[in-house]
Amino acid sequence: MSNHPDAEVLKKNAAEILAGLKDKTLSARDRIAIPPQEMPAQDPKVRCHNMGEVAVGYSEEQARVEALRCLQCKTAPCVASCPVKINIPGFIVKVAEGRFDEALSIVRQSNLFPAICGRVCPQEVQCQSTCTVGKSLKSLEKAVSIGRLERFVADEERRAGKSDSPVLPPKTGKKVAVVGSGPAGLAAAADLAKAGHAVTVFEGFHKPGGVMIYGIPEFRLPKEIVSREIEALKKLGVTIDLNFLVGRTRALKDLFKKDGFDAIFVGTGAGLPKFMDIPGENMVGVFSANEYLTRSNLMKAYDREHADTPIFHAKRVAVLGGGNVAMDAARTALRMGADKVYVVYRRTEKEMPARVEEVIHAGEEGVEFHFLENAKRILGDEKNRVTGMECLSYTLGEPDASGRRSPVVVEGSEHVLDVDAVIVAIGNESAPLLPQTNPDIAVTRRGNIIVDETGKTSLDNVYAGGDIVLGAATVILAMGEGRRAAASINKLLAGT
Ligand code: FAD
Ligand code: SF4
Ligand code: SF4
């Protein structure tokens, strides 16, 4: 498989396949024999110097060929593996027929933001993990590319310049506050507005979108796509109040007492970075991935000519961690001009929680992986500027509670990695402000808000969902939680 498949060549090949299949009734065997369609992508040597989207997206011809690979399984195991239960065979058959508008309508019944999920969902562990085609070919990689097809139908609408003019429902006279504008908050706001409530989203940052705006980089999820979804939400009548930190700007209970809200949804995410707690972590040149990515994405520090926000320009960068956040930080560091970027991970590639595609893309762009290694301390000069990182080597022992084999230190294996910046990407914890300022809201030991099966917290008329409940999870799970809570709030307010 080429690592930067040319879009025109792939389109031409797909057109030939389509011509060959025209007017043919396809058996399951014929469908399985259709070659999986590769995703066209920017050349790694070029893209590591720009912020443009890496994966270019299917052409119409490729989308139709890929859709023809679907067997339309009666049991549709893929649907059960999608957290929001999209009618996957239903939308894919429409793609195969070239009825893209109808395909998108089917997707939108379950997923409000398909252009986003089609790009960032970890499909290999969700919908595509159970695809019958992948199983028949004994290769997860050869499963029907459900996410890419979902992205395609959403992008088609955008390319055609179409947008829904929503029919606004009659007003209920009820007011709902949504705290946080990440995927959980936005999904909740959409469903609440569609029920006729007056919805205000309060967001602490100066831009809405949560991690989709400040965390996931432009080269994976163009911000224009997220902004478009937010504009659609405003057309539904949702008000977005920015630079408004609930718990500081306004106490949670005052949203009821002073502002007259009838219910509140809390979707404040897991934006509190974890650190390693090792010597040298406070040196100049050590960052949390959150800070590094926020400077680059939200403050547009990568746009050196126009941005006011400074970013540390390092030449040799170590990124600690093996998840999506680590991959994003490493690939951003390359784009910010680093000559060498090392991902230091204490297990092996097999145990990495990052999406497979992101790991492959990072490797193609020149990120070097140091597996079975971890930082012991960070070294610095007399001005406390990072000059290196002392590492230890590891082997894998018995599986831990997560089922992954635990890393075990190799005694005496200390060695130094020559770096001038370290980015810590070992995970995030729940945003602490609301629990701290509302001690009666029940939380777990890790600070995640506890909810019942309807999304309700221990406080009356206060619901919660997304990372603040689940811990650092995924965009689609956060959206699903937002929708569940919105349905419960709609039910609650219908009865009052
Ligand atoms: P968030 O997206 O965190 O949004 C919460 C919002 O609430 C933020 O905007 C925050 O500013 C605001 N807020 C917090 N406290 C307050 C307050 N007191 N008052 C007002 N506003 C407040 N998931 C995937 O599925 N695929 C990926 O590829 C992927 N990559 C990721 C890459 C990175 C770098 C990161 C950090 C995460 C990634 N994730 C990915 C995880 C995913 O982004 C999150 O699971 C998801 O965004 C959680 O949504 P949320 O709405 O719960 O919270
Ligand atoms: Fe199509 Fe795969 Fe789903 Fe079957 S499991 S309906 S082949 S996408
Ligand atoms: Fe797959 Fe995510 Fe789309 Fe569900 S929302 S079908 S898991 S890409």
Coordinates of C-alpha atoms and ligand atoms in Angstrom, one line a residue:
M1 CA 0.0 0.0 0.0
S2 CA 1.4 3.4 -1.0
N3 CA 1.7 5.9 1.8
H4 CA 0.5 8.9 -0.3
P5 CA -1.9 7.4 -2.8
D6 CA -2.5 9.8 -5.7
A7 CA -6.1 11.0 -5.8
E8 CA -6.4 11.1 -9.6
V9 CA -4.9 7.6 -10.1
L10 CA -7.3 6.1 -7.4
K11 CA -10.2 7.9 -9.0
K12 CA -9.4 6.6 -12.5
N13 CA -8.9 3.0 -11.1
A14 CA -12.3 3.2 -9.3
A15 CA -14.0 4.5 -12.5
E16 CA -12.7 1.5 -14.4
I17 CA -14.0 -0.9 -11.7
L18 CA -17.4 0.8 -11.7
A19 CA -17.5 0.5 -15.5
G20 CA -16.7 -3.2 -15.3
L21 CA -19.4 -3.8 -12.7
K22 CA -22.1 -1.9 -14.5
D23 CA -25.5 -3.7 -14.8
K24 CA -24.0 -6.8 -13.1
T25 CA -25.9 -8.4 -10.3
L26 CA -23.2 -8.9 -7.6
S27 CA -23.0 -12.0 -5.5
A28 CA -21.3 -11.9 -2.1
R29 CA -18.2 -13.4 -3.6
D30 CA -18.1 -10.7 -6.3
R31 CA -18.4 -8.0 -3.6
I32 CA -15.7 -9.5 -1.5
A33 CA -13.4 -9.6 -4.6
I34 CA -13.7 -5.8 -5.1
P35 CA -10.5 -4.1 -4.0
P36 CA -10.7 -2.0 -0.9
Q37 CA -10.4 1.7 -1.8
E38 CA -7.3 3.4 -0.4
M39 CA -7.6 6.9 1.1
P40 CA -5.8 9.5 -1.0
A41 CA -3.4 11.4 1.1
Q42 CA -0.9 14.3 0.9
D43 CA 2.7 13.2 0.3
P44 CA 4.3 12.8 3.8
K45 CA 7.4 14.8 2.8
V46 CA 5.2 17.7 1.9
R47 CA 2.5 17.4 4.5
C48 CA 4.9 17.4 7.5
H49 CA 5.6 21.1 6.6
N50 CA 2.0 22.2 6.3
M51 CA -1.2 22.1 8.4
G52 CA -3.5 21.0 5.5
E53 CA -5.6 17.9 6.0
V54 CA -3.6 14.7 5.5
A55 CA -6.3 12.5 4.2
V56 CA -7.8 14.0 1.1
G57 CA -11.1 12.1 1.0
Y58 CA -12.7 9.7 -1.5
S59 CA -13.8 10.8 -5.0
E60 CA -17.4 9.9 -5.9
E61 CA -16.1 6.9 -8.0
Q62 CA -14.1 5.6 -5.0
A63 CA -17.0 6.0 -2.6
R64 CA -19.3 4.0 -4.9
V65 CA -16.8 1.2 -5.4
E66 CA -16.2 1.0 -1.6
A67 CA -19.9 1.0 -0.9
L68 CA -20.3 -2.0 -3.4
R69 CA -18.1 -4.0 -1.1
C70 CA -20.8 -4.0 1.6
L71 CA -22.7 -7.3 1.8
Q72 CA -25.8 -5.7 3.3
C73 CA -25.7 -8.3 6.1
K74 CA -29.1 -9.0 7.7
T75 CA -27.6 -9.0 11.2
A76 CA -25.4 -6.0 10.4
P77 CA -22.8 -6.5 13.2
C78 CA -21.3 -3.2 12.3
V79 CA -24.4 -1.4 13.6
A80 CA -24.1 -3.0 17.0
S81 CA -20.4 -1.8 17.2
C82 CA -21.3 1.8 16.4
P83 CA -21.9 3.7 19.7
V84 CA -24.8 5.6 18.1
K85 CA -26.2 2.7 16.1
I86 CA -26.2 4.3 12.6
N87 CA -28.1 2.3 10.0
I88 CA -24.8 1.5 8.3
P89 CA -26.0 -0.9 5.5
G90 CA -28.9 1.5 4.9
F91 CA -26.7 4.5 4.2
I92 CA -24.1 2.5 2.3
V93 CA -26.5 1.1 -0.2
K94 CA -27.6 4.7 -1.0
V95 CA -23.9 5.6 -1.6
A96 CA -23.5 2.6 -4.0
E97 CA -26.6 4.0 -5.9
G98 CA -25.1 7.5 -6.0
R99 CA -28.0 8.9 -3.8
F100 CA -25.7 10.8 -1.5
D101 CA -28.3 13.1 0.0
E102 CA -30.5 10.2 1.1
A103 CA -27.4 8.5 2.5
L104 CA -26.6 11.5 4.6
S105 CA -30.2 11.8 5.9
I106 CA -30.0 8.2 7.1
V107 CA -26.6 8.9 8.9
R108 CA -28.0 12.1 10.4
Q109 CA -30.9 10.3 12.1
S110 CA -28.3 8.9 14.5
N111 CA -25.2 11.1 14.2
L112 CA -25.5 14.8 14.1
F113 CA -21.9 15.4 13.1
P114 CA -20.8 12.8 10.4
A115 CA -18.1 15.0 8.8
I116 CA -16.4 15.0 12.2
C117 CA -16.9 11.3 13.2
G118 CA -16.1 10.0 9.8
R119 CA -12.6 11.7 10.3
V120 CA -11.8 11.0 14.0
C121 CA -13.8 7.9 15.2
P122 CA -11.5 5.0 16.1
Q123 CA -13.4 2.9 13.5
E124 CA -11.0 -0.1 13.8
V125 CA -12.2 -0.7 17.3
Q126 CA -15.8 0.4 16.7
C127 CA -18.0 -0.1 13.6
Q128 CA -15.4 -1.7 11.3
S129 CA -14.1 -4.1 14.0
T130 CA -17.0 -6.5 13.4
C131 CA -17.5 -6.0 9.6
T132 CA -18.2 -9.3 7.9
V133 CA -16.0 -8.4 4.9
G134 CA -13.0 -7.8 7.1
K135 CA -13.7 -11.1 8.9
S136 CA -14.0 -13.0 5.6
L137 CA -10.8 -11.5 4.3
K138 CA -9.2 -12.1 7.8
S139 CA -8.0 -8.5 7.8
L140 CA -9.4 -5.7 9.8
E141 CA -7.8 -3.3 7.3
K142 CA -10.0 -4.8 4.5
A143 CA -13.3 -4.2 6.3
V144 CA -15.7 -1.9 4.5
S145 CA -14.4 1.7 5.2
I146 CA -17.6 2.9 6.9
G147 CA -16.0 6.0 8.4
R148 CA -14.6 7.2 5.1
L149 CA -18.0 6.7 3.5
E150 CA -19.7 8.6 6.3
R151 CA -17.1 11.5 5.8
F152 CA -17.7 11.3 2.0
V153 CA -21.5 11.9 2.2
A154 CA -21.1 14.7 4.7
D155 CA -18.3 16.4 2.6
E156 CA -20.5 16.0 -0.6
E157 CA -23.1 18.2 1.0
R158 CA -20.5 20.8 2.0
R159 CA -18.9 20.7 -1.5
A160 CA -22.3 21.2 -3.1
G161 CA -22.8 24.3 -0.8
K162 CA -26.0 22.8 0.6
S163 CA -27.2 23.3 4.1
D164 CA -30.3 22.5 5.9
S165 CA -32.7 25.4 6.8
P166 CA -34.1 23.8 9.9
V167 CA -37.8 24.1 10.6
L168 CA -37.9 25.6 14.0
P169 CA -40.2 23.9 16.5
P170 CA -42.8 25.8 18.6
K171 CA -41.2 27.3 21.7
T172 CA -41.8 25.5 25.0
G173 CA -40.9 28.6 27.1
K174 CA -38.3 26.5 29.0
K175 CA -34.6 27.5 29.3
V176 CA -31.8 25.0 29.3
A177 CA -28.1 25.8 30.0
V178 CA -25.3 23.7 28.5
V179 CA -21.9 24.0 30.2
G180 CA -19.1 23.3 27.8
S181 CA -19.2 23.3 24.0
G182 CA -17.4 20.1 23.2
P183 CA -19.1 17.3 21.3
A184 CA -21.2 16.3 24.3
G185 CA -22.5 19.9 24.9
L186 CA -23.1 20.6 21.2
A187 CA -25.0 17.3 20.6
A188 CA -27.1 18.0 23.7
A189 CA -27.7 21.6 22.6
A190 CA -29.0 20.5 19.2
D191 CA -31.5 18.0 20.6
L192 CA -32.7 20.4 23.2
A193 CA -33.2 23.2 20.7
K194 CA -35.0 20.8 18.3
A195 CA -37.5 20.2 21.2
G196 CA -38.2 23.9 21.3
H197 CA -36.3 24.9 24.4
A198 CA -34.3 28.2 24.6
V199 CA -30.7 26.8 24.9
T200 CA -27.6 28.7 25.9
V201 CA -24.2 27.1 25.7
F202 CA -21.6 28.5 28.1
E203 CA -18.0 28.0 27.1
G204 CA -14.9 29.0 29.0
F205 CA -12.7 29.5 25.9
H206 CA -13.1 32.2 23.3
K207 CA -14.0 29.7 20.6
P208 CA -16.6 26.9 20.8
G209 CA -16.0 23.2 19.9
G210 CA -14.0 21.8 22.9
V211 CA -11.2 19.4 22.0
M212 CA -12.4 19.3 18.4
I213 CA -11.1 22.9 18.2
Y214 CA -8.3 23.2 20.7
G215 CA -6.9 19.7 20.8
I216 CA -7.3 17.7 17.5
P217 CA -5.0 19.5 15.0
E218 CA -6.1 21.1 11.7
F219 CA -4.3 18.4 9.7
R220 CA -6.7 15.8 11.1
L221 CA -9.9 17.8 11.5
P222 CA -10.1 21.1 9.7
K223 CA -11.6 23.7 12.0
E224 CA -13.9 24.9 9.2
I225 CA -15.8 21.6 9.5
V226 CA -16.4 22.1 13.2
S227 CA -17.3 25.7 12.7
R228 CA -19.9 24.7 10.1
E229 CA -21.6 22.4 12.6
I230 CA -21.6 25.2 15.2
E231 CA -23.2 27.6 12.6
A232 CA -25.9 25.0 12.0
L233 CA -26.6 25.0 15.7
K234 CA -26.9 28.7 15.8
K235 CA -29.5 28.5 13.0
L236 CA -31.5 26.3 15.4
G237 CA -31.6 29.3 17.8
V238 CA -28.9 28.1 20.2
T239 CA -27.0 31.0 21.9
I240 CA -23.3 30.5 22.6
D241 CA -21.8 32.6 25.4
L242 CA -18.0 32.5 25.2
N243 CA -15.3 33.4 27.8
F244 CA -17.9 32.3 30.4
L245 CA -16.6 29.9 33.0
V246 CA -19.4 28.4 35.0
G247 CA -18.2 28.0 38.5
R248 CA -16.2 31.3 38.2
T249 CA -18.1 33.8 36.0
R250 CA -21.4 32.4 37.4
A251 CA -22.0 29.7 40.1
L252 CA -23.9 26.7 38.8
K253 CA -26.8 27.2 41.2
D254 CA -27.1 30.8 40.1
L255 CA -27.9 29.6 36.6
F256 CA -31.2 28.4 38.2
K257 CA -31.7 31.1 40.8
K258 CA -30.6 34.2 39.0
D259 CA -30.9 33.3 35.3
G260 CA -34.0 31.2 35.5
F261 CA -32.8 28.1 33.7
D262 CA -35.0 25.1 34.1
A263 CA -32.3 22.4 33.6
I264 CA -28.5 22.2 33.1
F265 CA -26.4 19.9 31.1
V266 CA -22.7 19.7 32.1
G267 CA -20.2 18.6 29.4
T268 CA -17.0 20.1 30.7
G269 CA -14.7 17.4 29.5
A270 CA -11.4 16.0 30.7
G271 CA -9.1 18.9 30.1
L272 CA -6.8 18.5 33.2
P273 CA -3.4 17.1 32.0
K274 CA -1.6 14.4 34.0
F275 CA 2.1 14.7 34.6
M276 CA 4.8 12.1 35.2
D277 CA 5.9 13.4 38.6
I278 CA 9.6 13.0 37.8
P279 CA 12.6 15.3 38.6
G280 CA 13.0 18.1 36.0
E281 CA 9.4 18.2 35.0
N282 CA 9.2 22.0 35.8
M283 CA 12.1 22.9 33.5
V284 CA 11.8 25.4 30.6
G285 CA 10.8 23.3 27.6
V286 CA 8.5 20.8 29.3
F287 CA 4.9 21.1 28.3
S288 CA 1.6 19.2 28.7
A289 CA 0.3 18.1 25.3
N290 CA -2.8 20.1 26.1
E291 CA -0.9 23.4 26.4
Y292 CA 1.2 22.6 23.4
L293 CA -1.7 21.7 21.2
T294 CA -3.9 24.5 22.5
R295 CA -1.3 27.1 21.6
S296 CA -0.9 25.6 18.2
N297 CA -4.6 25.0 17.4
L298 CA -6.7 27.5 19.3
M299 CA -4.2 30.3 19.3
K300 CA -2.9 29.4 15.8
A301 CA 0.7 29.7 16.9
Y302 CA 1.7 27.7 13.8
D303 CA 0.8 30.7 11.7
R304 CA 4.0 32.4 12.7
E305 CA 3.4 35.5 10.5
H306 CA 0.0 36.4 12.0
A307 CA -0.3 34.7 15.4
D308 CA 0.4 36.7 18.6
T309 CA 0.8 33.5 20.7
P310 CA 4.4 32.3 21.1
I311 CA 5.2 28.6 20.9
F312 CA 8.5 27.0 22.0
H313 CA 10.6 26.3 18.9
A314 CA 12.4 23.1 19.7
K315 CA 14.7 21.1 17.4
R316 CA 14.7 17.7 19.2
V317 CA 11.4 16.8 20.9
A318 CA 10.4 13.8 23.0
V319 CA 6.7 13.1 23.4
L320 CA 5.8 10.8 26.3
G321 CA 2.7 8.6 25.7
G322 CA 1.1 6.3 23.1
G323 CA -2.4 7.7 22.5
N324 CA -4.0 10.0 20.0
V325 CA -2.9 13.0 22.0
A326 CA 0.8 11.9 21.8
M327 CA 0.5 11.3 18.0
D328 CA -1.1 14.8 17.6
A329 CA 1.6 16.5 19.7
A330 CA 4.4 14.7 17.8
R331 CA 3.1 15.5 14.4
T332 CA 2.5 19.1 15.4
A333 CA 6.0 19.4 16.7
L334 CA 7.3 18.3 13.3
R335 CA 5.1 20.9 11.6
M336 CA 6.4 23.5 14.0
G337 CA 10.0 22.9 12.6
A338 CA 11.5 20.2 14.8
D339 CA 14.3 18.1 13.1
K340 CA 13.7 15.1 15.3
V341 CA 10.6 14.0 17.1
Y342 CA 10.7 10.9 19.3
V343 CA 7.6 9.2 20.8
V344 CA 8.7 7.5 24.0
Y345 CA 6.2 4.7 25.0
R346 CA 6.8 2.2 27.8
R347 CA 4.9 -0.7 26.0
T348 CA 5.1 -1.8 22.4
E349 CA 3.3 -0.7 19.2
K350 CA 0.7 -3.4 19.8
E351 CA -0.5 -1.9 23.1
M352 CA -0.6 1.7 21.8
P353 CA -4.1 3.2 22.3
A354 CA -3.7 5.6 19.4
R355 CA -5.7 5.0 16.2
V356 CA -3.7 2.7 13.9
E357 CA -4.0 5.2 11.0
E358 CA -2.5 8.0 13.1
V359 CA 0.5 5.8 14.1
I360 CA 1.1 5.0 10.5
H361 CA 0.8 8.6 9.4
A362 CA 3.2 9.7 12.2
G363 CA 5.8 7.1 11.1
E364 CA 5.5 8.1 7.5
E365 CA 6.1 11.8 8.4
G366 CA 9.4 10.9 10.2
V367 CA 8.3 10.5 13.9
E368 CA 10.7 8.0 15.5
F369 CA 9.2 5.5 18.0
H370 CA 11.1 4.5 21.1
F371 CA 9.1 1.6 22.4
L372 CA 9.7 -0.1 25.8
E373 CA 11.2 3.1 27.1
N374 CA 10.1 5.7 29.6
A375 CA 11.5 8.9 31.2
K376 CA 13.2 8.7 34.5
R377 CA 14.2 12.4 34.8
I378 CA 14.5 15.4 32.7
L379 CA 18.0 17.0 32.5
G380 CA 18.7 20.8 32.2
D381 CA 21.4 23.4 32.1
E382 CA 22.2 26.2 34.6
K383 CA 19.2 28.2 33.4
N384 CA 16.9 25.2 33.8
R385 CA 16.4 24.7 30.1
V386 CA 15.9 21.2 28.9
T387 CA 19.0 19.5 27.5
G388 CA 18.1 15.9 27.6
M389 CA 15.9 13.1 29.1
E390 CA 17.2 10.2 31.0
C391 CA 15.3 7.1 30.1
L392 CA 14.9 3.6 31.3
S393 CA 14.2 0.5 29.2
Y394 CA 11.3 -1.9 29.9
T395 CA 10.1 -5.4 29.1
L396 CA 6.6 -6.6 29.2
G397 CA 5.3 -8.7 32.1
E398 CA 1.9 -10.0 33.1
P399 CA -1.3 -8.4 31.9
D400 CA -2.7 -5.6 34.2
A401 CA -6.3 -4.7 35.0
S402 CA -6.8 -3.3 31.5
G403 CA -5.7 -6.6 29.9
R404 CA -2.5 -5.0 28.5
R405 CA 0.8 -6.5 29.6
S406 CA 2.5 -4.4 32.2
P407 CA 5.8 -2.7 31.6
V408 CA 8.6 -3.9 33.8
V409 CA 11.8 -1.8 34.3
V410 CA 15.1 -3.3 33.1
E411 CA 17.4 -2.4 36.0
G412 CA 20.6 -0.5 35.1
S413 CA 19.2 0.4 31.6
E414 CA 19.5 4.2 32.1
H415 CA 20.4 6.1 28.9
V416 CA 20.1 9.7 27.8
L417 CA 18.0 11.0 24.9
D418 CA 19.4 14.3 23.5
V419 CA 16.3 16.6 23.4
D420 CA 15.5 20.3 24.0
A421 CA 11.8 19.9 24.7
V422 CA 9.6 17.3 26.3
I423 CA 5.8 17.0 25.7
V424 CA 3.9 15.0 28.3
A425 CA 0.9 13.2 26.8
I426 CA 0.1 10.5 29.3
G427 CA -3.6 11.3 29.7
N428 CA -6.1 13.8 31.1
E429 CA -8.3 14.0 34.1
S430 CA -11.8 15.5 34.4
A431 CA -12.2 19.3 34.5
P432 CA -12.2 20.0 38.3
L433 CA -13.9 23.4 38.5
L434 CA -17.5 22.4 38.7
P435 CA -17.1 19.6 41.3
Q436 CA -14.8 21.9 43.3
T437 CA -17.3 24.7 43.4
N438 CA -20.3 22.4 43.9
P439 CA -19.3 19.9 46.6
D440 CA -22.7 18.3 46.7
I441 CA -22.4 16.9 43.1
A442 CA -21.4 13.3 43.5
V443 CA -18.1 12.3 41.8
T444 CA -16.0 9.3 41.6
R445 CA -12.5 9.0 43.2
R446 CA -11.0 10.3 39.9
G447 CA -13.3 13.3 39.9
N448 CA -15.7 12.1 37.2
I449 CA -19.3 13.2 37.7
I450 CA -21.6 10.3 38.6
V451 CA -24.8 10.0 36.6
D452 CA -27.6 7.4 36.5
E453 CA -28.8 5.7 33.3
T454 CA -30.7 8.8 32.2
G455 CA -27.6 11.0 32.5
K456 CA -28.9 12.7 35.7
T457 CA -26.4 13.8 38.4
S458 CA -27.0 13.7 42.1
L459 CA -28.4 17.3 41.8
D460 CA -32.0 17.9 40.7
N461 CA -32.4 19.0 37.1
V462 CA -28.6 18.8 36.5
Y463 CA -27.4 16.2 33.9
A464 CA -23.9 15.5 32.7
G465 CA -22.2 13.5 29.9
G466 CA -19.0 13.1 27.8
D467 CA -15.5 13.0 29.2
I468 CA -16.5 14.6 32.5
V469 CA -18.5 11.4 33.2
L470 CA -16.6 8.8 31.2
G471 CA -13.0 10.1 31.7
A472 CA -11.0 10.8 28.5
A473 CA -13.0 8.9 25.9
T474 CA -14.0 9.6 22.3
V475 CA -15.9 12.2 20.3
I476 CA -18.7 9.8 19.3
L477 CA -19.2 8.5 22.9
A478 CA -19.4 12.1 24.1
M479 CA -22.0 12.9 21.5
G480 CA -24.0 9.8 22.4
E481 CA -23.9 10.9 26.1
G482 CA -25.0 14.4 25.2
R483 CA -28.0 13.1 23.2
R484 CA -29.0 10.7 26.0
A485 CA -29.0 13.5 28.6
A486 CA -30.9 15.8 26.2
A487 CA -33.6 13.1 25.7
S488 CA -34.0 12.9 29.5
I489 CA -34.1 16.7 29.9
N490 CA -36.8 16.9 27.2
K491 CA -38.8 14.2 29.0
L492 CA -38.4 16.0 32.3
L493 CA -39.4 19.4 31.0
A494 CA -42.4 17.9 29.1
G495 CA -43.7 16.8 32.4
T496 CA -43.4 20.2 34.2
Ligands
FAD1 P1 -14.5 18.5 25.5 O1 -14.3 18.3 24.1 O2 -13.3 18.5 26.4 O3 -15.2 19.9 25.7 C1 -15.4 20.4 27.0 C2 -15.6 21.9 26.9 O4 -16.0 22.5 28.1 C3 -14.3 22.6 26.6 O5 -14.4 23.5 25.5 C4 -13.9 23.4 27.8 O6 -13.3 24.7 27.6 C5 -15.3 23.7 28.4 N1 -15.4 23.9 29.8 C6 -14.7 23.2 30.8 N2 -15.1 23.6 32.0 C7 -16.0 24.7 31.8 C8 -16.7 25.5 32.7 N3 -16.6 25.4 34.0 N4 -17.5 26.5 32.1 C9 -17.6 26.6 30.8 N5 -16.9 25.8 29.9 C10 -16.1 24.8 30.4 N6 -11.5 11.3 20.2 C11 -11.8 10.6 19.1 O7 -12.9 10.1 19.0 N7 -10.9 10.5 18.1 C12 -9.8 11.2 18.1 O8 -9.0 11.1 17.1 C13 -9.4 11.9 19.2 N8 -8.2 12.6 19.3 C14 -8.0 13.4 20.4 C15 -6.9 14.2 20.3 C16 -6.6 15.0 21.4 C17 -5.4 15.9 21.4 C18 -7.4 15.0 22.6 C19 -7.1 15.9 23.8 C20 -8.6 14.2 22.6 C21 -8.8 13.4 21.5 N9 -10.0 12.6 21.4 C22 -10.3 11.9 20.3 C23 -10.9 12.6 22.6 C24 -12.1 13.5 22.3 O9 -11.7 14.7 21.7 C25 -12.9 13.7 23.6 O10 -13.3 12.4 24.1 C26 -14.1 14.6 23.4 O11 -13.8 15.8 22.8 C27 -14.9 14.8 24.7 O12 -16.0 15.6 24.5 P2 -16.6 16.5 25.7 O13 -17.7 17.3 25.0 O14 -17.0 15.6 26.8 O15 -15.5 17.4 26.2
SF4_2 FE1 -21.8 -4.0 5.3 FE2 -19.7 -4.9 6.9 FE3 -21.9 -3.9 8.0 FE4 -22.0 -6.2 6.8 S1 -20.9 -5.8 8.6 S2 -23.5 -4.6 6.6 S3 -20.5 -5.9 5.1 S4 -20.5 -2.8 6.6
SF4_3 FE1 -18.4 4.2 12.7 FE2 -18.1 6.3 14.2 FE3 -19.6 6.4 12.1 FE4 -20.4 5.0 14.2 S1 -20.2 7.2 14.1 S2 -20.5 4.3 12.0 S3 -18.4 4.2 15.0 S4 -17.4 6.1 12.1

